[in-house]
Coordinates of C-alpha atoms in Angstrom, one line a residue:
X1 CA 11.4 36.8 -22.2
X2 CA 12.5 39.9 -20.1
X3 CA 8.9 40.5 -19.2
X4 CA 9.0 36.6 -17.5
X5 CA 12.3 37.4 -15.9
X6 CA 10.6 40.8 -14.9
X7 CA 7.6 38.6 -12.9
X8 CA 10.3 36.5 -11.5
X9 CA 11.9 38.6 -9.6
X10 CA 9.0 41.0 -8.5
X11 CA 7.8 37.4 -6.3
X12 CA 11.6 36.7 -5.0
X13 CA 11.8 40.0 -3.6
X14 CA 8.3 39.9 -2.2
X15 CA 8.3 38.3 1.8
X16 CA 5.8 37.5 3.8
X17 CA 5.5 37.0 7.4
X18 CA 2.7 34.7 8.3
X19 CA 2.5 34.6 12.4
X20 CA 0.7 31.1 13.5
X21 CA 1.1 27.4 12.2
X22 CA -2.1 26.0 13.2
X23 CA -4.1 25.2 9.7
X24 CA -4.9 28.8 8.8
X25 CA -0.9 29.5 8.5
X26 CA -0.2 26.5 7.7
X27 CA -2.0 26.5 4.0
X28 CA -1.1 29.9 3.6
X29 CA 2.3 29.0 3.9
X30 CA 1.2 26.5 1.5
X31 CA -0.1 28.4 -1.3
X32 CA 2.3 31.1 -1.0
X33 CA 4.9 28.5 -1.4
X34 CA 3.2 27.1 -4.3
X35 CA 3.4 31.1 -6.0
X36 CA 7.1 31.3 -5.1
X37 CA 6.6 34.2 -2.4
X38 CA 9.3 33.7 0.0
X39 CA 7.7 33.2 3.3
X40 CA 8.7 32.6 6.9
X41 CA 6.1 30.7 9.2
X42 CA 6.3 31.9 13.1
X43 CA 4.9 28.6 15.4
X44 CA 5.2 29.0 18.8
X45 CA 4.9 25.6 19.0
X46 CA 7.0 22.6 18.2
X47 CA 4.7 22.0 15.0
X48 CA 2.1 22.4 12.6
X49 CA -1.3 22.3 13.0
X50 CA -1.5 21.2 16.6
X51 CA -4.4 23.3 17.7
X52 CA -8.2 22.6 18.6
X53 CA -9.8 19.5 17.6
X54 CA -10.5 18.9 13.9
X55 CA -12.8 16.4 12.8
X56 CA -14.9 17.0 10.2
X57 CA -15.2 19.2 7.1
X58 CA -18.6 20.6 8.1
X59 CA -19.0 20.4 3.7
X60 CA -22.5 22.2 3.9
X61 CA -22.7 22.8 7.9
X62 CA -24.7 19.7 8.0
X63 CA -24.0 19.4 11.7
X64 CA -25.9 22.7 12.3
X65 CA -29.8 23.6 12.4
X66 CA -29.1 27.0 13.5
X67 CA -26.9 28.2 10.5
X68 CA -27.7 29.9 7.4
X69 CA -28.4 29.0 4.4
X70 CA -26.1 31.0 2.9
X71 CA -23.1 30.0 5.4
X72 CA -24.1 26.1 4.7
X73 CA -23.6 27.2 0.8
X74 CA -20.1 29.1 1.4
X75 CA -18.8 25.8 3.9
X76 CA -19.6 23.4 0.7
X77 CA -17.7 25.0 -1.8
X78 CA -14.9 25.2 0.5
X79 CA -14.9 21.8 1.8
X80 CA -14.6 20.4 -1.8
X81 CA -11.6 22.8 -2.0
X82 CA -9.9 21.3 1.0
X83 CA -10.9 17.7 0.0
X84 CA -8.8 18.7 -3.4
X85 CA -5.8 20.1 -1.6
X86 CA -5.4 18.0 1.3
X87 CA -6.8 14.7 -0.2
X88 CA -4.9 12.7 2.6
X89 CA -6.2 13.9 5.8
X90 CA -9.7 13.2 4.0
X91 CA -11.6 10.2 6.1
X92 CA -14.3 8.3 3.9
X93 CA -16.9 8.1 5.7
X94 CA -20.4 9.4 5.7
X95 CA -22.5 11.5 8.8
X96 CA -25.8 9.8 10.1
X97 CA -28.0 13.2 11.2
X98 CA -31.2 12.0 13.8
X99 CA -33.1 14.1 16.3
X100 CA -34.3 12.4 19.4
X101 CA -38.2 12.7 20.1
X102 CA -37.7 14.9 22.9
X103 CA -36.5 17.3 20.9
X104 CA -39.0 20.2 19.8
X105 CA -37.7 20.4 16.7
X106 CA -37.0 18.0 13.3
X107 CA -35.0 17.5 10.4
X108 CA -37.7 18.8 7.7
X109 CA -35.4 22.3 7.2
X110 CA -31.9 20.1 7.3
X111 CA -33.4 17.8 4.4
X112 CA -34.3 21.0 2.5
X113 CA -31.6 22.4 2.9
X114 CA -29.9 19.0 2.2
X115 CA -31.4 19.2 -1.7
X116 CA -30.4 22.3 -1.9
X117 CA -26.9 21.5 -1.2
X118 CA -27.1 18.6 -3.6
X119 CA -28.1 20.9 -6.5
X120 CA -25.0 23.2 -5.6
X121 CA -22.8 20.2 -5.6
X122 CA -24.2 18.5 -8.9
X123 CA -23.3 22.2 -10.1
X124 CA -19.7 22.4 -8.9
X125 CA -18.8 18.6 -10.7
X126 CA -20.3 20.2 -13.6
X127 CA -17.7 22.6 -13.6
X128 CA -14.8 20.5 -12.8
X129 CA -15.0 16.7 -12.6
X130 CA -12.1 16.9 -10.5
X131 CA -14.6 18.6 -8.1
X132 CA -16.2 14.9 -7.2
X133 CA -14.6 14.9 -3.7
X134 CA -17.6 13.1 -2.1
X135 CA -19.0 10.4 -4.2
X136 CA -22.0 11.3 -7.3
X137 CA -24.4 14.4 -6.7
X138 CA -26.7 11.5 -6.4
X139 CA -25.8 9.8 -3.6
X140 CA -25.1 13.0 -1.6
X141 CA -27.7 12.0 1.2
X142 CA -30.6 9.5 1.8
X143 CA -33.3 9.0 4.0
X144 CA -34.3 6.3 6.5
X145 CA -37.5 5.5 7.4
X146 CA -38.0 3.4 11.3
X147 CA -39.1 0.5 8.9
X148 CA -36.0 0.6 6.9
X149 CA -34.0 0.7 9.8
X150 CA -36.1 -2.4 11.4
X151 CA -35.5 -4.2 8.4
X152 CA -31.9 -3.3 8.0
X153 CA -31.3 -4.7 12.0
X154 CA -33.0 -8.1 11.1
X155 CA -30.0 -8.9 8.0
X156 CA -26.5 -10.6 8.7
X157 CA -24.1 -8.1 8.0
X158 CA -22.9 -10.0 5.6
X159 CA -25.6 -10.1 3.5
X160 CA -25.7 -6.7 3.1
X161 CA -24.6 -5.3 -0.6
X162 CA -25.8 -1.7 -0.6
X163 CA -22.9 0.6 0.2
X164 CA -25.2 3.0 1.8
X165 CA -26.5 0.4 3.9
X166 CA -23.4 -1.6 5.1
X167 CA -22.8 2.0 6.9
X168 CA -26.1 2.2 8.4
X169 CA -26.0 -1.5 9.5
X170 CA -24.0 -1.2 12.7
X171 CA -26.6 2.2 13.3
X172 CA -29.9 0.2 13.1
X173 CA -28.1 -2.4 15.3
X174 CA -27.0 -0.2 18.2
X175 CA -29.4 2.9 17.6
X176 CA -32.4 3.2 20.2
X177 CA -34.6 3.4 17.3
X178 CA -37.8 4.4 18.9
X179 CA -35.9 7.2 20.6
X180 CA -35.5 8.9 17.3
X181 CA -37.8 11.1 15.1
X182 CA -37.6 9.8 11.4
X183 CA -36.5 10.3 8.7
X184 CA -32.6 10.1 10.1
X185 CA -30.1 10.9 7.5
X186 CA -27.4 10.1 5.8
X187 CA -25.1 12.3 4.5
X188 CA -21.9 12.7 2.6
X189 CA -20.1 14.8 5.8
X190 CA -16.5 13.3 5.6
X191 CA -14.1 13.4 8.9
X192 CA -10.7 15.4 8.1
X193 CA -7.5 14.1 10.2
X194 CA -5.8 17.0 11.8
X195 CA -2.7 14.8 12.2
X196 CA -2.9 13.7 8.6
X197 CA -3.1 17.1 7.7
X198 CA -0.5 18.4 9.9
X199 CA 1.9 15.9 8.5
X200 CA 1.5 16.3 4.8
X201 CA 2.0 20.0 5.4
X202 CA 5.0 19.9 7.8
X203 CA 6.7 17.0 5.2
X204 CA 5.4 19.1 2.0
X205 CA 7.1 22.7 3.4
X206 CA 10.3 21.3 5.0
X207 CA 11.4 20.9 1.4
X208 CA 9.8 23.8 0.1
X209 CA 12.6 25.9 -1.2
X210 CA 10.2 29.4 -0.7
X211 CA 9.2 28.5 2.7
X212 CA 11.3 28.7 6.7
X213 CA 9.3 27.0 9.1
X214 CA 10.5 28.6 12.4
X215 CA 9.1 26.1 15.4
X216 CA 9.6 27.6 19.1
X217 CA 10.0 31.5 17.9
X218 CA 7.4 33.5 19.7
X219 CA 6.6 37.0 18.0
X220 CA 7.1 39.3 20.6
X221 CA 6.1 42.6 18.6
X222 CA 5.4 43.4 15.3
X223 CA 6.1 47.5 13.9
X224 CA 4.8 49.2 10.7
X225 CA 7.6 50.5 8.7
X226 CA 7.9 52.1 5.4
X227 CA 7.8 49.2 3.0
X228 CA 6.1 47.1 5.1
X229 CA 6.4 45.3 9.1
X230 CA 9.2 44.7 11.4
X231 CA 9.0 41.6 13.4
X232 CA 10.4 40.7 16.5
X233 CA 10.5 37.5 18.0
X234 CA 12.2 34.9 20.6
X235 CA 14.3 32.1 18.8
X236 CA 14.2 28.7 20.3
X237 CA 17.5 29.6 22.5
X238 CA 15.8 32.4 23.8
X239 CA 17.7 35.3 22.1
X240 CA 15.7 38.3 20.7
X241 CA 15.5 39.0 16.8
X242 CA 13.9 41.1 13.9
X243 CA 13.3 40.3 10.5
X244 CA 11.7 42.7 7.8
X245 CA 9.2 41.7 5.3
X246 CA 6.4 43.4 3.0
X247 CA 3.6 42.0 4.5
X248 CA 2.4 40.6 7.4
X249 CA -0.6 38.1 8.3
X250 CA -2.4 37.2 11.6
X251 CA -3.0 33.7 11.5
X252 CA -2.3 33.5 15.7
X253 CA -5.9 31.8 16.0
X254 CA -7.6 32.1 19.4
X255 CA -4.6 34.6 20.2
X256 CA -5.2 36.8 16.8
X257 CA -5.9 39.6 19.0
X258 CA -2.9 39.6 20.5
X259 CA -1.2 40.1 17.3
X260 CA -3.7 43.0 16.4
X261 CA -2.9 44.9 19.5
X262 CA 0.6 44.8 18.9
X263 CA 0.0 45.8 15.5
X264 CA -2.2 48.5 16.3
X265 CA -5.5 47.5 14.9
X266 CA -9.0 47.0 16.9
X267 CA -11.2 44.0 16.2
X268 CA -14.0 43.3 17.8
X269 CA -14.1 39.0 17.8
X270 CA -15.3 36.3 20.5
X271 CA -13.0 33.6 21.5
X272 CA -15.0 29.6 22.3
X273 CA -13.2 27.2 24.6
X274 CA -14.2 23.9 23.6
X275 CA -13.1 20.0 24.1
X276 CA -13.7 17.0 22.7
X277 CA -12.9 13.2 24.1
X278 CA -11.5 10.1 22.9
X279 CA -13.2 6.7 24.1
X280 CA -12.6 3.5 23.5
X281 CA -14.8 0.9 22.6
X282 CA -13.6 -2.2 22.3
X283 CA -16.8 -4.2 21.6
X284 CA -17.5 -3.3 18.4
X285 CA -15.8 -4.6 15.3
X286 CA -18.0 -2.8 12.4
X287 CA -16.7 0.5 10.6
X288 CA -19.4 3.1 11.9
X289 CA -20.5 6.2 10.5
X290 CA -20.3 9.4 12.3
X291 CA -23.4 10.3 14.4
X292 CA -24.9 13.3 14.8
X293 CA -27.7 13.8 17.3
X294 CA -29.7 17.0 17.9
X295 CA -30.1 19.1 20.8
X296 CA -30.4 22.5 22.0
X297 CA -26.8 24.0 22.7
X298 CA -26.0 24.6 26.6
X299 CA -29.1 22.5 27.6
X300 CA -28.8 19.0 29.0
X301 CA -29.9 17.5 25.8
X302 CA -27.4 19.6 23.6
X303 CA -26.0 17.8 20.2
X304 CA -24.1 15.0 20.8
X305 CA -21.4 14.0 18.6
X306 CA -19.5 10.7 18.2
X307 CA -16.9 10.5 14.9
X308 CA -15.4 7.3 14.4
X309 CA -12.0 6.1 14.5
X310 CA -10.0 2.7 13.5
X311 CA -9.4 0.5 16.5
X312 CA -12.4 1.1 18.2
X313 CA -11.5 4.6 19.0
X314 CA -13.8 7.3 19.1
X315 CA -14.1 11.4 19.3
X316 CA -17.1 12.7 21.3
X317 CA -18.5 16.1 22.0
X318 CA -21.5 16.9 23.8
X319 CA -23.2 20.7 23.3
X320 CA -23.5 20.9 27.5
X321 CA -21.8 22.7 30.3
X322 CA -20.9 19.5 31.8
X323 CA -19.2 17.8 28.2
X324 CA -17.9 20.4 25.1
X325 CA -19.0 23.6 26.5
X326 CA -17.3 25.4 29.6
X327 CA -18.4 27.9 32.3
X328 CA -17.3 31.3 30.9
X329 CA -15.9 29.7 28.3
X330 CA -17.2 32.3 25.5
X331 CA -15.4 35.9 25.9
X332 CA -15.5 38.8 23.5
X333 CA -13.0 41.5 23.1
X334 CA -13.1 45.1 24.8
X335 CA -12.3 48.6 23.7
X336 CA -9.2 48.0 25.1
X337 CA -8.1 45.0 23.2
X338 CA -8.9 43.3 20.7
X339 CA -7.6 39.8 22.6
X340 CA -10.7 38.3 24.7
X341 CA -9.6 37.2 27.8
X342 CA -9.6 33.2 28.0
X343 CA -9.9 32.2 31.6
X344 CA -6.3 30.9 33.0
X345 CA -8.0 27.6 33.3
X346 CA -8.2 26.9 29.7
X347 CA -5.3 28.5 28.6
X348 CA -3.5 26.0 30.8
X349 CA -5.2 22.6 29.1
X350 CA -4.2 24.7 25.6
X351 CA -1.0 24.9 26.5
X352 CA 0.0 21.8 29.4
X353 CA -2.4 19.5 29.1
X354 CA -5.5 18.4 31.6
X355 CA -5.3 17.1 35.2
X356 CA -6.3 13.5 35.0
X357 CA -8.8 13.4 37.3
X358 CA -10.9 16.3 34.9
X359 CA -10.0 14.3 31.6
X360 CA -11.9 10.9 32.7
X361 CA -15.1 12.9 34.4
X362 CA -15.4 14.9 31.3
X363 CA -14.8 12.2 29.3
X364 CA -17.3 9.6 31.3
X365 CA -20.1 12.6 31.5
X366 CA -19.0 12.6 27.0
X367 CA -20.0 8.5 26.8
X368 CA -22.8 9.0 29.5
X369 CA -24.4 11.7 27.0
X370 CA -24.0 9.5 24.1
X371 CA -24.8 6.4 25.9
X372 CA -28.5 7.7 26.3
X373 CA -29.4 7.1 22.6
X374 CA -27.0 4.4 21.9
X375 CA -26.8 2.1 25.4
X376 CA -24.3 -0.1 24.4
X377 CA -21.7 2.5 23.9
X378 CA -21.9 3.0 28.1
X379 CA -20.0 0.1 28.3
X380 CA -16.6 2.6 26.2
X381 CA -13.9 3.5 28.6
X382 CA -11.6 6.5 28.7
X383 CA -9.3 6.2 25.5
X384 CA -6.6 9.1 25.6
X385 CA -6.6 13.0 26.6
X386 CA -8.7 15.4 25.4
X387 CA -8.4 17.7 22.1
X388 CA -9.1 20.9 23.2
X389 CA -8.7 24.4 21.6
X390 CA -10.6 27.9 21.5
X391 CA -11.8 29.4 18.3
X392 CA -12.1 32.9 17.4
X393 CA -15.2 34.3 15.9
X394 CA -15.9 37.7 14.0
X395 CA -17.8 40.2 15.6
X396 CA -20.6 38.9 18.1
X397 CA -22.8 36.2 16.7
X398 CA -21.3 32.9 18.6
X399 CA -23.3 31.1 15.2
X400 CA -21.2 32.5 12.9
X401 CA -19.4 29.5 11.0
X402 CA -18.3 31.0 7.5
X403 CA -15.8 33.4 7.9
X404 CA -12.1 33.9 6.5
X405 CA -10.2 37.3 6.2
X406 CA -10.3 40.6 7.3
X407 CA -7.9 43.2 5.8
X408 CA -6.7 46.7 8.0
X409 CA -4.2 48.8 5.7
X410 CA -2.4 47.5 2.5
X411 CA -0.2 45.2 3.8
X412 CA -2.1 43.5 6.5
X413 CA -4.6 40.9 6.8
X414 CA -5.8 38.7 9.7
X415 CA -7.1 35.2 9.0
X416 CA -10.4 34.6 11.1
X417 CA -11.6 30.8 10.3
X418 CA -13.8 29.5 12.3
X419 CA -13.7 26.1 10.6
X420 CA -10.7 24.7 8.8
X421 CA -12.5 24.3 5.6
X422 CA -12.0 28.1 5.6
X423 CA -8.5 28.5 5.7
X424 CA -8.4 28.2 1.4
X425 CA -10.4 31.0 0.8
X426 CA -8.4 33.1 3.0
X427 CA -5.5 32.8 1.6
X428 CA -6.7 33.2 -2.0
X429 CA -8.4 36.0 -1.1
X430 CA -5.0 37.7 0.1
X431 CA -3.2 36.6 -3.1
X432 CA -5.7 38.2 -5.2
X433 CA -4.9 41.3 -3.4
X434 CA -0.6 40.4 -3.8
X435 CA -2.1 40.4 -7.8
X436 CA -4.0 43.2 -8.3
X437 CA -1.4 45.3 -6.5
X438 CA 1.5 44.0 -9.0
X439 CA 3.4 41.9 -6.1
X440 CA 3.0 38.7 -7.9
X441 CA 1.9 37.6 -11.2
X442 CA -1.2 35.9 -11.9
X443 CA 1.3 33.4 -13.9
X444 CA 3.6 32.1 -11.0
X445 CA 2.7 28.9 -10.0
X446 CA 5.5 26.0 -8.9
X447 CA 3.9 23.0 -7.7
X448 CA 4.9 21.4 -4.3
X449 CA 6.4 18.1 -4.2
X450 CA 4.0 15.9 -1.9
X451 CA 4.7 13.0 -0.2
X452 CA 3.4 9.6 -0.6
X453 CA 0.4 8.2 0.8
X454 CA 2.5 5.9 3.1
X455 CA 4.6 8.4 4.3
X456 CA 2.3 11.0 5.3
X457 CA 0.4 8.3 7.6
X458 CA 3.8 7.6 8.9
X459 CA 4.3 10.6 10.1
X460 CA 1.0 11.0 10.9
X461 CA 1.0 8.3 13.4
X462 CA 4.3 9.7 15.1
X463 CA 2.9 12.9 15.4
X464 CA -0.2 11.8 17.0
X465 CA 1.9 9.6 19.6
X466 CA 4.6 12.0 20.1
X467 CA 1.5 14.7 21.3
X468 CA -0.1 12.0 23.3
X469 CA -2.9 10.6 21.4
X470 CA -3.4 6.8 20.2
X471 CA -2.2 6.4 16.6
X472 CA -5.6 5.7 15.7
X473 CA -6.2 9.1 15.4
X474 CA -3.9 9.4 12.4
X475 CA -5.1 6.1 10.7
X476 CA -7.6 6.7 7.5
X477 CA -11.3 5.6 7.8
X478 CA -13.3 4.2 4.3

């Protein structure tokens, strides 16, 4: 009984200062809620997990040709964590994969990946049952033949009993079908609702009795000291404070340099500008899968991406200069700092949104690039502002898609996800540190109280209007 009481308190007096509330902070704040670390949450903004767009789980990097398979391995496993602790923001619905005939290359190494992947996943719901986050090992992906596709086109809709199909209906319809290379693909890539997410966390820690959220406080400095870091920051009034806690992490995202210079530390990282648009199509009335097509990045046939929403809403990126990707909009860090520079451009659209003018050419250049492979969607107009956001990446391979947490000292780590699936491991990988050094016990563990279903769309649905985006954004898909 002492020896409980003994574990008790050594997590009490432990505190943790996690700087950043985008989705990296945010599910650290999480699970160190969950182990009864006290923990205050720094957001400069006014709340969670408003950062760069968030769409899709990227559960095996299907979205990639250019990717390991190593990294496609590593974004599996942690998408099936995510699924498991964010089950809300989860949207249903499967990922069609095609490559246009103009492109020089196919989906032969994606499929063989693809069975790859579906081994590793049969493995994982071996394991744990409760690891069957996206449907039997079975159905994980399937292929479809031009035929098939012909075939499916000719059939009422209604007719249709195949749950595979009844997604690829709407595709065959639509689809420039002799445009495409074949086999195209569907896979079990699920979409992921930042504003679903945002809102379970936001309603989950407000009552968590380990966890301040503190919205509008800007760290200012941070300072090593002996038992751990010294943090100073703006309040929301604007006065200047300091708190003291035993260990600090980085979760600042795009600005996580920012924090290491302050802290001392030198990091070499790239920061990515990128956008994505939201059109609205009103003339269809079918639930569509996402689409991915091929391209090479930066070219004028770079990937296009359209992820569907309820309503007739959709989220489009386009791998070109004149859609997703930006002119200088990929910096790396310098010997002086460890911040890349973002151009004063971007930072502005982070921070106080687009001029109108830019946000419908982008966003017609977004439906013109799409439009090409499926012609009916030219007729989608401009359907809200952009979601746009930089990520950081580790070191100096822009391809780089798996990464999670660096560590400098013993009291110190920096989160560096690249994609939000990544933001688990981190944090697990710090508290197996806070256990092996004897700040927590491996035994804590108090569960959160979650919200309801209803109540996390909700809020979901205020938050998305109350940043500016149609509620459709926050509604669930399948």
């Amino acid at each position: 009984m002492a020896e409980h009481r003994q574990e008790k308190t050594q997590v009490e007096k432990f505190r943790v200062a996690v700087i950043g509330g985008g989705v990296a902070g945010t599910t650290a704040a999480m699970r160190l809620a969950e182990r009864g670390v006290d923990t205050q949450v720094f957001e400069a903004g006014t709340g969670l997990v408003s950062g760069p767009p968030i769409c899709h789980l990227h559960a095996g990097g299907n979205l990639y040709r250019e990717i390991s398979l190593d990294q496609c391995l590593i974004l599996l496993e942690q998408s099936v964590a995510t699924v498991r602790m964010y089950p809300h923001s989860v949207n249903r619905r499967p990922t069609v994969l095609a490559v246009p005939q103009q492109d020089p290359g196919s989906l032969d190494s994606v499929i063989a990946r693809l069975e790859t992947l579906r081994e590793r996943y049969a493995q994982l719901v071996e394991l744990d049952s409760d690891n069957k986050v996206m449907g039997e090992p079975s159905d994980y992906f399937r292929l479809y033949q031009q035929e098939e596709l012909e075939a499916l086109r000719a059939q009422n809709y209604h007719s249709v009993t195949d749950a595979a199909d009844q997604w690829m209906w709407p595709v065959a319809q639509s689809l420039d079908l002799s445009a495409m290379k074949y086999p195209l693909v569907l896979v079990q890539e699920y979409g992921l609702s930042v504003f679903r997410l945002a809102a379970e966390a936001q309603l989950t820690l407000a009552d968590a009795p380990h966890c301040q959220l503190n919205f509008n406080h800007k760290v200012m400095d941070t300072q090593p000291i002996s038992s751990g870091w010294r943090v100073t920051y703006q309040d929301q009034t604007g006065q200047i404070q300091s708190t003291e806690v035993d260990y600090l992490i980085n979760a600042a995202g795009f600005r996580t340099g920012t924090i290491d210079d302050m802290a001392g530390f030198g990091r070499k990282r790239l920061v990515e500008y990128k956008a994505a648009y939201i059109a609205h199509w009103t003339s269809t009335e079918y639930q569509w899968p996402e689409i991915i097509v091929h391209g090479q990045r930066g070219t004028p046939q770079g990937m296009a991406q359209l992820t569907p929403y309820p309503d007739g809403f959709f989220q489009l990126h386009g791998m070109t200069q004149d859609v997703t990707l930006f002119e200088r909009g990929l910096v790396k860090s310098s010997a002086e700092s460890a911040q890349p520079t973002v151009d004063a451009r971007y930072v502005k659209n982070i921070d106080k949104g687009w001029d109108w003018q830019e946000v419908c050419e982008r966003t017609d250049r977004a439906i013109d690039h799409f439009g090409q492979w499926l012609p009916a969607f030219k007729q989608a107009e401009v359907g809200g502002k952009p979601l746009c956001g930089a990520q950081q990446i580790p070191g100096d391979d822009p391809s780089l898609r798996a990464s999670d947490v660096s560590f400098d000292g013993e009291r110190y780590a920096r989160f560096e996800i690249v994609k939000a699936s990544s933001a688990l491991t981190a944090i697990n990988k710090v508290l197996a540190q806070f256990e092996d050094a004897g700040w927590i016990s491996p035994t804590s563990y108090q569960p959160l109280s979650r919200p309801n279903t209803a109540k996390i769309i909700d809020t979901a649905c205020e938050l998305a209007i109350r940043r500016g985006y149609p509620e459709a954004l926050a509604k669930p898909v399948g």
